[in-house]
Amino acid sequence: MSTFDDYLASFGGEPGYLNWAAFGPLAPAVREEVFADADLLGSGRPSSVALVAERIGQAQELIAEMLGADAAEVALQPSSTHGLMHALYGLGGHVIASTGEFPSVSLTLERAAQASGGTLTARWITPGDLRVTPDAVAEVLDDEVTALAVSHVDFRTGYRADLAGLREVLGPDRLLIVDAVQSFGILEEDYAAADVVVGHGYKWLRAGRGTGFAWFSPTARERIAPVLSGITGTVAEGLFVDELPAPAASAKAYTISPPDPLAAARLAVGVLQMHDAGVPLIEARLAERVDSVIEIADRHGIPVRSPRERDARAGIVALAPEEPARLAAALANAGIVVTARGETVRIAPHAGTDDETVRMLDEAIAAYGNETLISV
């Protein structure tokens, strides 16, 4: 089999899982790595501890390669929110963000503004369909704006922000801070348009919690003060006591304490699998699965709130049935795992979603439609 075929074959387990935008069940290779590294750390031998610690550098190098960056510009974080905190708490001026953002962006920005003593202001926008487009951003730009914080892929609808277009509108003098939790590893993207990119491996990378990361470009490091910098974020090579050293010149400045090597190992394995399989192939296969979900919804008359164009979406399909709670219950009864929130039911397949899962979805939605007709 090809590496891509091996990747697809690694999606085992029971059919019916369509909730990858919420949580990605750990990949077999990730689980194996956990057991192996835990045994090494259990020995207490310095050589074993050092071997597991090497996973930190491996994860940084792999993420940097996928971003087209340098490993020194990548800092491992407990979560993507930690990376956003380092970025937003170190800024001044006005930072634009949508009121419809996931709280990792919106709440972090609000708290950073509250803690800044007036040097940082959150400038909220509410664009149509909550899509942060270049036009929506251009309408509120002025000399006070220093940055835009945006999700690369909207968690509600799967809308894929135009990073290149946003970069063009912002110009070279404002930062573009991107939350790539719902896109990293499944979309082929030129992240050079951004200045900060944060992500987390517990969804599409199948690496579990604690596997966050953040990339800070040279421009970002010039403009973002490392106010949350901790013991690992300095120029010191070892323990310091008598004198307090300056922040590191690399992304280390945006770290607080040493990363968890077990989490780094999981992240490294998750990224390596996607890297070797090929992100373009993963994106193409995922697009086919999303097409299938949209086709099923259309055939059964359920409105779709997600973009239909492949270049404007990722792995999320938001359905807006007349009775969302009843559709969610029908899917759950059929053994299908999704996220039901408010007026929508979010379907999130992955590249490895099998035909049986798609068939189960089709039959469950058909049954929901038949029940609706009978009740009418």
XYZ file of C-alpha atoms in Angstrom:
376
model
C 0.000 0.000 0.000
C 1.010 3.627 -0.487
C 1.648 5.879 2.494
C -1.692 7.547 1.856
C -3.456 4.183 1.806
C -1.737 3.311 5.077
C -3.011 6.577 6.509
C -6.589 5.831 5.490
C -6.296 2.297 6.848
C -5.337 3.699 10.259
C -8.910 4.946 10.739
C -10.224 1.890 12.518
C -12.926 1.562 15.098
C -16.664 1.375 14.691
C -18.341 3.234 11.812
C -20.533 6.216 12.568
C -18.032 8.758 13.881
C -18.667 12.169 12.263
C -17.459 14.507 14.982
C -13.842 15.201 14.065
C -14.307 18.955 14.489
C -14.917 18.309 18.200
C -12.504 15.510 19.005
C -10.327 13.135 17.040
C -10.052 9.601 18.446
C -6.363 8.874 18.917
C -4.601 7.244 15.976
C -3.185 3.727 16.552
C 0.383 4.973 16.087
C -0.220 7.727 18.630
C -1.494 5.228 21.188
C 1.514 2.983 20.594
C 3.853 5.946 21.097
C 2.187 6.793 24.406
C 2.773 3.308 25.793
C 6.365 3.133 24.538
C 7.386 6.531 25.892
C 5.600 5.976 29.192
C 7.645 2.809 29.674
C 10.835 4.752 28.965
C 9.941 7.448 31.497
C 8.995 4.749 33.981
C 12.567 3.493 34.039
C 13.989 6.734 35.400
C 17.199 6.221 33.435
C 18.682 9.550 32.238
C 19.193 8.119 28.751
C 15.524 7.090 28.543
C 14.289 10.453 29.820
C 16.530 12.231 27.302
C 15.250 10.029 24.480
C 11.635 10.958 25.166
C 12.609 14.633 25.489
C 13.843 14.504 21.886
C 10.200 14.343 20.800
C 9.901 18.042 21.639
C 12.362 19.072 18.958
C 10.885 16.576 16.520
C 7.415 18.053 16.930
C 8.718 21.577 16.442
C 10.593 20.606 13.286
C 7.613 18.808 11.757
C 5.207 21.659 12.456
C 7.710 24.168 11.096
C 8.121 22.144 7.908
C 4.371 22.050 7.336
C 4.160 25.798 7.944
C 7.172 26.559 5.775
C 8.924 28.085 8.766
C 11.963 27.588 10.992
C 11.737 25.294 14.015
C 13.012 28.071 16.297
C 9.857 30.018 15.429
C 7.587 27.273 16.820
C 6.721 26.896 20.495
C 4.820 23.905 21.864
C 1.859 24.891 24.034
C -0.605 23.053 26.295
C -3.369 24.258 23.937
C -4.060 26.652 21.094
C -5.610 29.042 23.610
C -2.270 29.282 25.394
C -0.691 30.330 22.111
C -3.385 32.962 21.572
C -2.835 34.276 25.083
C 0.871 34.789 24.391
C -0.007 36.662 21.193
C -2.875 38.826 22.425
C -1.614 39.703 25.909
C 1.558 41.093 24.350
C -0.189 43.448 21.931
C -1.336 47.052 22.056
C -3.653 49.091 19.861
C -6.954 47.882 18.424
C -7.381 44.207 17.526
C -10.247 43.206 15.247
C -12.209 40.003 15.873
C -15.672 38.716 15.039
C -18.335 38.437 17.721
C -19.014 34.960 16.335
C -15.537 33.627 17.009
C -14.905 30.567 19.140
C -14.209 31.694 22.731
C -10.535 30.747 22.402
C -10.278 33.885 20.274
C -13.031 36.163 21.571
C -12.721 35.541 25.312
C -8.927 35.636 25.224
C -8.989 38.956 23.382
C -11.512 40.410 25.817
C -9.509 39.308 28.857
C -6.287 40.640 27.343
C -7.945 43.999 26.727
C -9.277 44.121 30.287
C -5.819 43.367 31.684
C -3.985 45.869 29.474
C -4.907 49.009 31.374
C -6.247 50.596 28.209
C -3.344 49.873 25.876
C -5.261 47.110 24.064
C -8.794 47.457 22.707
C -10.987 44.765 21.211
C -12.726 46.020 18.075
C -15.665 43.695 17.441
C -17.301 43.129 14.088
C -20.401 41.101 13.200
C -20.146 40.367 9.478
C -22.913 38.761 7.454
C -23.165 35.002 8.071
C -20.351 35.602 10.601
C -17.846 35.216 7.754
C -14.688 37.243 8.321
C -14.045 38.343 4.753
C -11.506 40.879 3.475
C -14.376 43.294 2.752
C -15.756 42.978 6.288
C -12.331 43.757 7.741
C -11.640 46.599 5.316
C -14.763 48.420 6.513
C -13.363 48.929 10.020
C -9.682 49.500 9.313
C -7.999 52.679 10.479
C -4.632 53.730 11.856
C -5.459 52.449 15.348
C -5.838 48.814 14.201
C -2.731 46.752 14.898
C -3.975 43.204 14.281
C -6.766 40.862 13.240
C -7.453 37.650 15.164
C -9.427 35.104 13.159
C -10.228 31.409 12.923
C -8.944 29.961 9.684
C -12.053 27.749 9.615
C -15.251 28.782 11.375
C -16.252 26.162 13.960
C -19.966 26.627 13.264
C -20.198 26.504 9.485
C -16.789 25.375 8.238
C -16.264 28.641 6.332
C -12.613 28.924 5.305
C -11.191 32.422 5.691
C -9.216 33.858 2.799
C -5.856 34.365 4.487
C -4.193 35.835 1.407
C -7.072 38.282 0.964
C -7.005 39.249 4.628
C -3.251 39.798 4.414
C -3.679 42.087 1.423
C -6.310 44.169 3.198
C -4.331 44.420 6.436
C -1.141 45.412 4.681
C 2.363 44.900 6.072
C 1.924 47.010 9.194
C -0.763 44.951 10.922
C -0.528 41.425 12.329
C -2.680 38.521 11.163
C -3.221 36.087 14.053
C -4.765 32.799 12.916
C -6.375 30.009 14.926
C -5.798 26.964 12.699
C -7.309 24.321 14.985
C -9.888 23.364 12.356
C -7.521 23.449 9.369
C -3.924 22.533 10.175
C -3.025 19.215 8.582
C -6.172 18.878 6.466
C -5.919 21.958 4.235
C -3.089 22.899 1.915
C -2.497 26.527 2.836
C 0.221 29.156 2.486
C 0.502 30.188 6.109
C 3.135 32.764 5.206
C 0.216 35.194 4.904
C -0.130 35.030 8.695
C 2.133 36.346 11.439
C 0.971 34.001 14.196
C -0.550 30.547 13.696
C -1.823 28.464 16.595
C -3.154 24.929 16.497
C -3.951 21.855 18.552
C -3.563 18.174 17.784
C -6.643 16.817 19.560
C -8.994 17.076 16.585
C -7.880 16.335 13.022
C -4.330 15.279 13.977
C -5.680 12.525 16.274
C -3.013 13.263 18.869
C -5.053 13.999 21.999
C -5.180 16.923 24.397
C -2.143 18.903 25.482
C -0.722 18.997 21.944
C -0.982 22.690 21.152
C 1.556 24.780 19.277
C 2.149 28.348 18.131
C 4.255 29.817 15.342
C 5.505 33.394 15.697
C 6.989 35.019 12.593
C 9.949 37.413 12.904
C 7.514 40.308 12.466
C 5.299 38.972 15.233
C 8.235 38.593 17.586
C 9.211 42.216 16.953
C 5.754 43.506 17.843
C 4.418 41.124 20.483
C 5.895 41.586 23.943
C 6.523 38.248 25.724
C 4.605 39.330 28.814
C 3.680 35.758 29.774
C 7.228 34.502 29.339
C 8.309 32.019 31.986
C 11.395 30.156 33.070
C 11.850 28.539 29.651
C 11.406 31.781 27.746
C 14.764 33.402 28.388
C 18.254 33.545 26.888
C 19.596 31.540 29.836
C 20.924 28.069 29.048
C 20.379 26.663 32.527
C 19.015 27.534 35.936
C 19.257 31.200 36.894
C 18.834 32.630 40.396
C 20.832 35.784 41.071
C 20.062 37.616 37.826
C 16.916 37.581 35.706
C 17.800 37.091 32.025
C 16.193 38.762 29.035
C 13.534 37.015 26.918
C 14.755 34.686 24.212
C 14.978 36.009 20.667
C 13.115 32.956 19.354
C 9.598 31.621 19.928
C 10.888 30.266 23.254
C 10.051 33.708 24.626
C 6.373 32.733 24.383
C 6.628 29.728 26.687
C 6.085 29.426 30.428
C 7.546 26.067 31.420
C 8.989 22.976 29.733
C 6.506 21.176 27.460
C 5.197 17.728 28.301
C 7.387 15.291 26.317
C 4.575 12.726 26.173
C 2.274 15.305 24.597
C 5.068 16.342 22.246
C 5.506 12.714 21.205
C 1.809 12.365 20.429
C 1.881 15.587 18.441
C 4.994 14.529 16.523
C 3.422 11.221 15.505
C 0.133 12.845 14.516
C 1.842 15.478 12.371
C 4.237 12.950 10.848
C 1.376 10.759 9.675
C -0.282 13.678 7.897
C 3.024 14.915 6.524
C 3.887 11.526 5.041
C 0.388 10.876 3.701
C 0.363 14.271 2.009
C -1.906 17.144 2.993
C -3.124 17.715 -0.603
C -4.321 14.094 -0.785
C -5.955 14.373 2.635
C -7.705 17.587 1.620
C -8.966 16.064 -1.626
C -10.352 12.955 0.089
C -11.959 15.044 2.831
C -13.560 17.266 0.184
C -15.150 14.171 -1.349
C -16.581 13.153 1.999
C -17.964 16.647 2.575
C -19.512 16.557 -0.916
C -21.230 13.313 0.068
C -22.677 14.832 3.250
C -23.980 17.872 1.357
C -25.472 15.637 -1.357
C -27.292 13.568 1.274
C -28.672 16.688 2.941
C -29.818 18.129 -0.389
C -31.476 14.888 -1.425
C -33.463 14.782 1.809
C -34.359 18.468 1.771
C -32.307 19.602 4.775
C -30.854 23.134 4.458
C -27.064 23.438 4.549
C -25.481 26.512 6.142
C -21.919 25.682 5.133
C -20.141 26.866 1.979
C -20.456 24.557 -1.002
C -17.352 25.717 -2.854
C -14.366 23.572 -2.001
C -11.979 26.514 -1.700
C -14.269 28.176 0.871
C -14.730 25.265 3.266
C -12.951 22.562 5.246
C -14.336 19.489 7.030
C -17.491 20.885 8.626
C -21.052 20.719 7.315
C -23.717 22.567 9.324
C -27.249 21.276 8.762
C -30.264 23.399 9.684
C -33.266 21.027 9.891
C -36.707 22.107 11.021
C -36.292 20.065 14.196
C -32.578 19.931 15.030
C -33.069 18.137 18.340
C -35.056 15.373 16.674
C -32.499 14.952 13.890
C -29.726 14.806 16.483
C -31.652 12.127 18.364
C -32.231 10.141 15.168
C -28.519 10.227 14.373
C -27.583 9.204 17.901
C -30.041 6.311 17.800
C -28.428 5.172 14.557
C -24.972 5.143 16.169
C -23.761 8.339 14.515
C -21.711 10.795 16.572
C -22.149 14.500 15.695
C -22.415 17.852 17.475
C -25.868 19.388 17.933
C -25.790 23.039 18.950
C -28.718 25.443 18.801
C -30.411 25.416 15.412
C -27.798 23.319 13.646
C -26.418 19.818 13.594
C -22.710 19.810 12.736
C -21.403 16.915 10.667
C -17.621 16.607 10.505
C -16.152 13.703 8.502
C -12.437 13.054 8.026
C -10.407 11.776 5.113
C -10.587 8.301 6.663
C -14.363 8.269 7.096
C -15.532 5.019 5.505
C -18.395 4.286 3.118
C -20.346 2.503 5.843
C -20.459 5.678 7.918
C -21.734 7.664 4.928
C -24.407 5.001 4.330
C -25.466 5.125 7.987
C -25.815 8.899 7.768
C -27.929 8.639 4.624
C -30.278 6.078 6.151
C -30.628 7.970 9.436
C -31.483 11.239 7.692
C -33.922 9.407 5.419
C -35.641 7.944 8.485
C -35.814 11.400 10.067
C -37.431 12.742 6.884
C -39.974 9.942 6.774
C -40.939 10.554 10.391
C -41.365 14.247 9.630
C -43.756 13.450 6.762
C -45.764 11.070 8.928
C -46.064 13.619 11.751
C -47.301 16.230 9.282
